[in-house]
């Protein structure tokens, strides 16, 4: 045996190896993919609808449905509309943003008879939703993120998104009134406009009540890397940060780390008060149930996206109930509650403007001129690429 | 200003803290892989074992309320996966690398499938030793919180070194790894020595998974390992198959994870991507420095990578 060349591997062995690993890969992939992919049916219609026709709505999530984060917020929305009479919902979780989601959408349309689809993840839109929407013009595709463009995308596609930064602004107020060190911490995934807007609104809220407060930002680089999120949270606590929040897929690690280190925190996506019974102040929650209910009513009334009955772009904030504030935790004082509630009331009657000049970014450049007011609906806010004065951190 | 000095003092402290917090999984997986490779087989599937270990530890800790039972459950899960790899990779004509890749997919598949129900609940965590209690400086206190599992891992490294060097069983493992035919001539069962080395190695790496889910970061999520199992395999090559060097390498890798966030927290934001990628860059550099087409590495078990 020793006279063989050192790197000699028989061809048969290589082929066998490749076949074996492929077979293993395929079977185990099927196995993991299969069980969740039988769409679970939530049939909650107690009484059959008078019309006899049941509306089937499909939900697709990129991650698990109970992650205390983005996916859970949509799953809660699904829970709300599955209670409505004459509505049946089907769902599938852990669907990657690849051609797999096209298969999922097709099986929901063809096998479950879904006529409305909510593929909730940002990356599903282009090209997956666009392709399937073109092939199935009678199905309504509603996507979270606000990427629909008139004339470019199929007319049976609609986009919705919420101005959750309004709730972040109030969270910032509560945080700044609670902090003792004047240092707030923000664990962020990636420097994209949606994230930057939340950081900026949080900071503006904080500095509206405490002009010397600073917000330390750490970008982890991805939506879900638990070890780095925990590391970011810990190193900020070491730097004296005593209120922490985050914008990542699942805030569980950050909130739990904050609680372990005995500091305060504000939540994101859904209510996280049970994760931090001592330190939880408040948080920004999505309220998709309200948004989805409106859609269901419109579809039931016979309206479609294509005929213009359902608007292609839907946006809203606290006032429109697209998002809400988590109930205050035990650590929030009455004076703080009062101040936060006053601002909340201003958001509710529509008089509150977050981005009112003059606003400087954290390099000292004026980004919004004096006397200029950018309303929430202003499209320039959706292209935000700066961090406001008071944020410690850099995008680049 | 006092606050300013505290800021900069915080960086090395955060890195030390990060090292103590984050290196345990690297340590266990690399020790497990070291034992496995010493016997002449490679187990790439430890990434899957790590995930399965993390999931079973979290699940059992949640269901029984005892984190130590969780650690035990992780070990048992590791033994099972290890036994599968040990048996499959020793069939005639089967490549251990191919089986290892299949085991990554299999292990993570099992973990994701059974782990679904445990993403949301909070499981009881392992107790920690407060070595910083003498200090009244909170960052130091938190940096010196050490998990008992890390101490166990640190103890295992010299024991394993001694095991290889000075015990009869250690000699058997080395003999099987260096020259299976000589081992056979000595009357050693190559199959069973490798079987044991692989299963015990897998047991250790599953304990590494328990560190992830029951100590730091202390949750179960499908992204919990972020490739640490695979990095630990590369780390064994870096450590030249020496358990003690595995310990230093694991500490280095654990510390590297903390560099990026620690520097960002004091406002050093340039080269953020570079710092965040530092563990991967370390791995690459190691591979480049240590690989050579002309010779095998000093310390590399002779039968490694052959199908003897």
PDB file of N, CA, C and O in Angstrom, chain B residues 88-115:
ATOM      1  N   UNK B  88     -20.395   5.057  10.224  1.00  0.00           N
ATOM      2  CA  UNK B  88     -20.466   5.300   8.780  1.00  0.00           C
ATOM      3  C   UNK B  88     -19.096   5.551   8.184  1.00  0.00           C
ATOM      4  O   UNK B  88     -18.760   5.023   7.132  1.00  0.00           O
ATOM      5  N   UNK B  89     -18.279   6.364   8.870  1.00  0.00           N
ATOM      6  CA  UNK B  89     -17.027   6.783   8.251  1.00  0.00           C
ATOM      7  C   UNK B  89     -16.027   5.642   8.209  1.00  0.00           C
ATOM      8  O   UNK B  89     -15.002   5.754   7.552  1.00  0.00           O
ATOM      9  N   UNK B  90     -16.327   4.537   8.897  1.00  0.00           N
ATOM     10  CA  UNK B  90     -15.393   3.415   8.852  1.00  0.00           C
ATOM     11  C   UNK B  90     -15.881   2.267   7.971  1.00  0.00           C
ATOM     12  O   UNK B  90     -15.277   1.204   7.961  1.00  0.00           O
ATOM     13  N   UNK B  91     -16.977   2.463   7.260  1.00  0.00           N
ATOM     14  CA  UNK B  91     -17.349   1.473   6.250  1.00  0.00           C
ATOM     15  C   UNK B  91     -16.288   1.525   5.158  1.00  0.00           C
ATOM     16  O   UNK B  91     -15.691   2.570   4.913  1.00  0.00           O
ATOM     17  N   UNK B  92     -16.099   0.430   4.463  1.00  0.00           N
ATOM     18  CA  UNK B  92     -15.042   0.440   3.464  1.00  0.00           C
ATOM     19  C   UNK B  92     -15.459   1.315   2.284  1.00  0.00           C
ATOM     20  O   UNK B  92     -16.598   1.279   1.837  1.00  0.00           O
ATOM     21  N   UNK B  93     -14.518   2.135   1.849  1.00  0.00           N
ATOM     22  CA  UNK B  93     -14.762   2.982   0.701  1.00  0.00           C
ATOM     23  C   UNK B  93     -15.572   4.218   0.997  1.00  0.00           C
ATOM     24  O   UNK B  93     -15.971   4.938   0.095  1.00  0.00           O
ATOM     25  N   UNK B  94     -15.835   4.507   2.269  1.00  0.00           N
ATOM     26  CA  UNK B  94     -16.594   5.714   2.606  1.00  0.00           C
ATOM     27  C   UNK B  94     -15.621   6.815   3.010  1.00  0.00           C
ATOM     28  O   UNK B  94     -14.697   6.589   3.784  1.00  0.00           O
ATOM     29  N   UNK B  95     -15.821   8.012   2.474  1.00  0.00           N
ATOM     30  CA  UNK B  95     -14.941   9.125   2.826  1.00  0.00           C
ATOM     31  C   UNK B  95     -15.457   9.805   4.092  1.00  0.00           C
ATOM     32  O   UNK B  95     -16.632  10.143   4.185  1.00  0.00           O
ATOM     33  N   UNK B  96     -14.572   9.995   5.055  1.00  0.00           N
ATOM     34  CA  UNK B  96     -15.012  10.611   6.305  1.00  0.00           C
ATOM     35  C   UNK B  96     -15.389  12.077   6.102  1.00  0.00           C
ATOM     36  O   UNK B  96     -16.237  12.612   6.814  1.00  0.00           O
ATOM     37  N   UNK B  97     -14.768  12.734   5.115  1.00  0.00           N
ATOM     38  CA  UNK B  97     -15.115  14.134   4.849  1.00  0.00           C
ATOM     39  C   UNK B  97     -16.551  14.235   4.336  1.00  0.00           C
ATOM     40  O   UNK B  97     -17.347  15.059   4.801  1.00  0.00           O
ATOM     41  N   UNK B  98     -16.895  13.332   3.406  1.00  0.00           N
ATOM     42  CA  UNK B  98     -18.255  13.362   2.851  1.00  0.00           C
ATOM     43  C   UNK B  98     -19.284  13.064   3.934  1.00  0.00           C
ATOM     44  O   UNK B  98     -20.314  13.736   4.042  1.00  0.00           O
ATOM     45  N   UNK B  99     -18.982  12.060   4.781  1.00  0.00           N
ATOM     46  CA  UNK B  99     -19.919  11.745   5.862  1.00  0.00           C
ATOM     47  C   UNK B  99     -20.058  12.942   6.791  1.00  0.00           C
ATOM     48  O   UNK B  99     -21.156  13.279   7.230  1.00  0.00           O
ATOM     49  N   UNK B 100     -18.902  13.602   7.048  1.00  0.00           N
ATOM     50  CA  UNK B 100     -18.935  14.762   7.934  1.00  0.00           C
ATOM     51  C   UNK B 100     -19.854  15.845   7.410  1.00  0.00           C
ATOM     52  O   UNK B 100     -20.641  16.425   8.163  1.00  0.00           O
ATOM     53  N   UNK B 101     -19.779  16.101   6.102  1.00  0.00           N
ATOM     54  CA  UNK B 101     -20.633  17.150   5.527  1.00  0.00           C
ATOM     55  C   UNK B 101     -22.100  16.747   5.661  1.00  0.00           C
ATOM     56  O   UNK B 101     -22.957  17.559   6.019  1.00  0.00           O
ATOM     57  N   UNK B 102     -22.360  15.450   5.403  1.00  0.00           N
ATOM     58  CA  UNK B 102     -23.737  14.985   5.568  1.00  0.00           C
ATOM     59  C   UNK B 102     -24.188  15.147   7.016  1.00  0.00           C
ATOM     60  O   UNK B 102     -25.333  15.503   7.290  1.00  0.00           O
ATOM     61  N   UNK B 103     -23.251  14.929   7.943  1.00  0.00           N
ATOM     62  CA  UNK B 103     -23.620  15.022   9.364  1.00  0.00           C
ATOM     63  C   UNK B 103     -23.884  16.469   9.790  1.00  0.00           C
ATOM     64  O   UNK B 103     -24.649  16.709  10.721  1.00  0.00           O
ATOM     65  N   UNK B 104     -23.244  17.428   9.105  1.00  0.00           N
ATOM     66  CA  UNK B 104     -23.566  18.834   9.391  1.00  0.00           C
ATOM     67  C   UNK B 104     -25.042  19.075   9.081  1.00  0.00           C
ATOM     68  O   UNK B 104     -25.801  19.616   9.891  1.00  0.00           O
ATOM     69  N   UNK B 105     -25.449  18.632   7.892  1.00  0.00           N
ATOM     70  CA  UNK B 105     -26.827  18.862   7.468  1.00  0.00           C
ATOM     71  C   UNK B 105     -27.785  18.091   8.363  1.00  0.00           C
ATOM     72  O   UNK B 105     -28.813  18.607   8.801  1.00  0.00           O
ATOM     73  N   UNK B 106     -27.405  16.852   8.678  1.00  0.00           N
ATOM     74  CA  UNK B 106     -28.262  16.013   9.501  1.00  0.00           C
ATOM     75  C   UNK B 106     -28.408  16.593  10.914  1.00  0.00           C
ATOM     76  O   UNK B 106     -29.521  16.747  11.420  1.00  0.00           O
ATOM     77  N   UNK B 107     -27.265  16.954  11.506  1.00  0.00           N
ATOM     78  CA  UNK B 107     -27.286  17.477  12.873  1.00  0.00           C
ATOM     79  C   UNK B 107     -28.072  18.765  12.966  1.00  0.00           C
ATOM     80  O   UNK B 107     -28.902  18.950  13.866  1.00  0.00           O
ATOM     81  N   UNK B 108     -27.841  19.687  12.000  1.00  0.00           N
ATOM     82  CA  UNK B 108     -28.572  20.947  12.090  1.00  0.00           C
ATOM     83  C   UNK B 108     -30.046  20.719  11.781  1.00  0.00           C
ATOM     84  O   UNK B 108     -30.912  21.363  12.373  1.00  0.00           O
ATOM     85  N   UNK B 109     -30.335  19.764  10.889  1.00  0.00           N
ATOM     86  CA  UNK B 109     -31.732  19.449  10.591  1.00  0.00           C
ATOM     87  C   UNK B 109     -32.467  18.969  11.833  1.00  0.00           C
ATOM     88  O   UNK B 109     -33.561  19.432  12.141  1.00  0.00           O
ATOM     89  N   UNK B 110     -31.840  18.054  12.549  1.00  0.00           N
ATOM     90  CA  UNK B 110     -32.446  17.537  13.789  1.00  0.00           C
ATOM     91  C   UNK B 110     -32.670  18.676  14.776  1.00  0.00           C
ATOM     92  O   UNK B 110     -33.736  18.816  15.377  1.00  0.00           O
ATOM     93  N   UNK B 111     -31.623  19.510  14.912  1.00  0.00           N
ATOM     94  CA  UNK B 111     -31.709  20.589  15.892  1.00  0.00           C
ATOM     95  C   UNK B 111     -32.835  21.554  15.527  1.00  0.00           C
ATOM     96  O   UNK B 111     -33.624  21.958  16.378  1.00  0.00           O
ATOM     97  N   UNK B 112     -32.951  21.914  14.247  1.00  0.00           N
ATOM     98  CA  UNK B 112     -33.980  22.875  13.837  1.00  0.00           C
ATOM     99  C   UNK B 112     -35.366  22.265  14.007  1.00  0.00           C
ATOM    100  O   UNK B 112     -36.308  22.924  14.421  1.00  0.00           O
ATOM    101  N   UNK B 113     -35.462  20.974  13.672  1.00  0.00           N
ATOM    102  CA  UNK B 113     -36.771  20.330  13.708  1.00  0.00           C
ATOM    103  C   UNK B 113     -37.299  20.236  15.137  1.00  0.00           C
ATOM    104  O   UNK B 113     -38.410  20.669  15.434  1.00  0.00           O
ATOM    105  N   UNK B 114     -36.469  19.690  16.028  1.00  0.00           N
ATOM    106  CA  UNK B 114     -36.934  19.531  17.405  1.00  0.00           C
ATOM    107  C   UNK B 114     -36.867  20.845  18.183  1.00  0.00           C
ATOM    108  O   UNK B 114     -37.480  20.982  19.223  1.00  0.00           O
ATOM    109  N   UNK B 115     -36.092  21.805  17.660  1.00  0.00           N
ATOM    110  CA  UNK B 115     -35.898  23.039  18.399  1.00  0.00           C
ATOM    111  C   UNK B 115     -37.016  24.047  18.233  1.00  0.00           C
ATOM    112  O   UNK B 115     -37.054  25.057  18.914  1.00  0.00           O
TER     113      UNK B 115
END
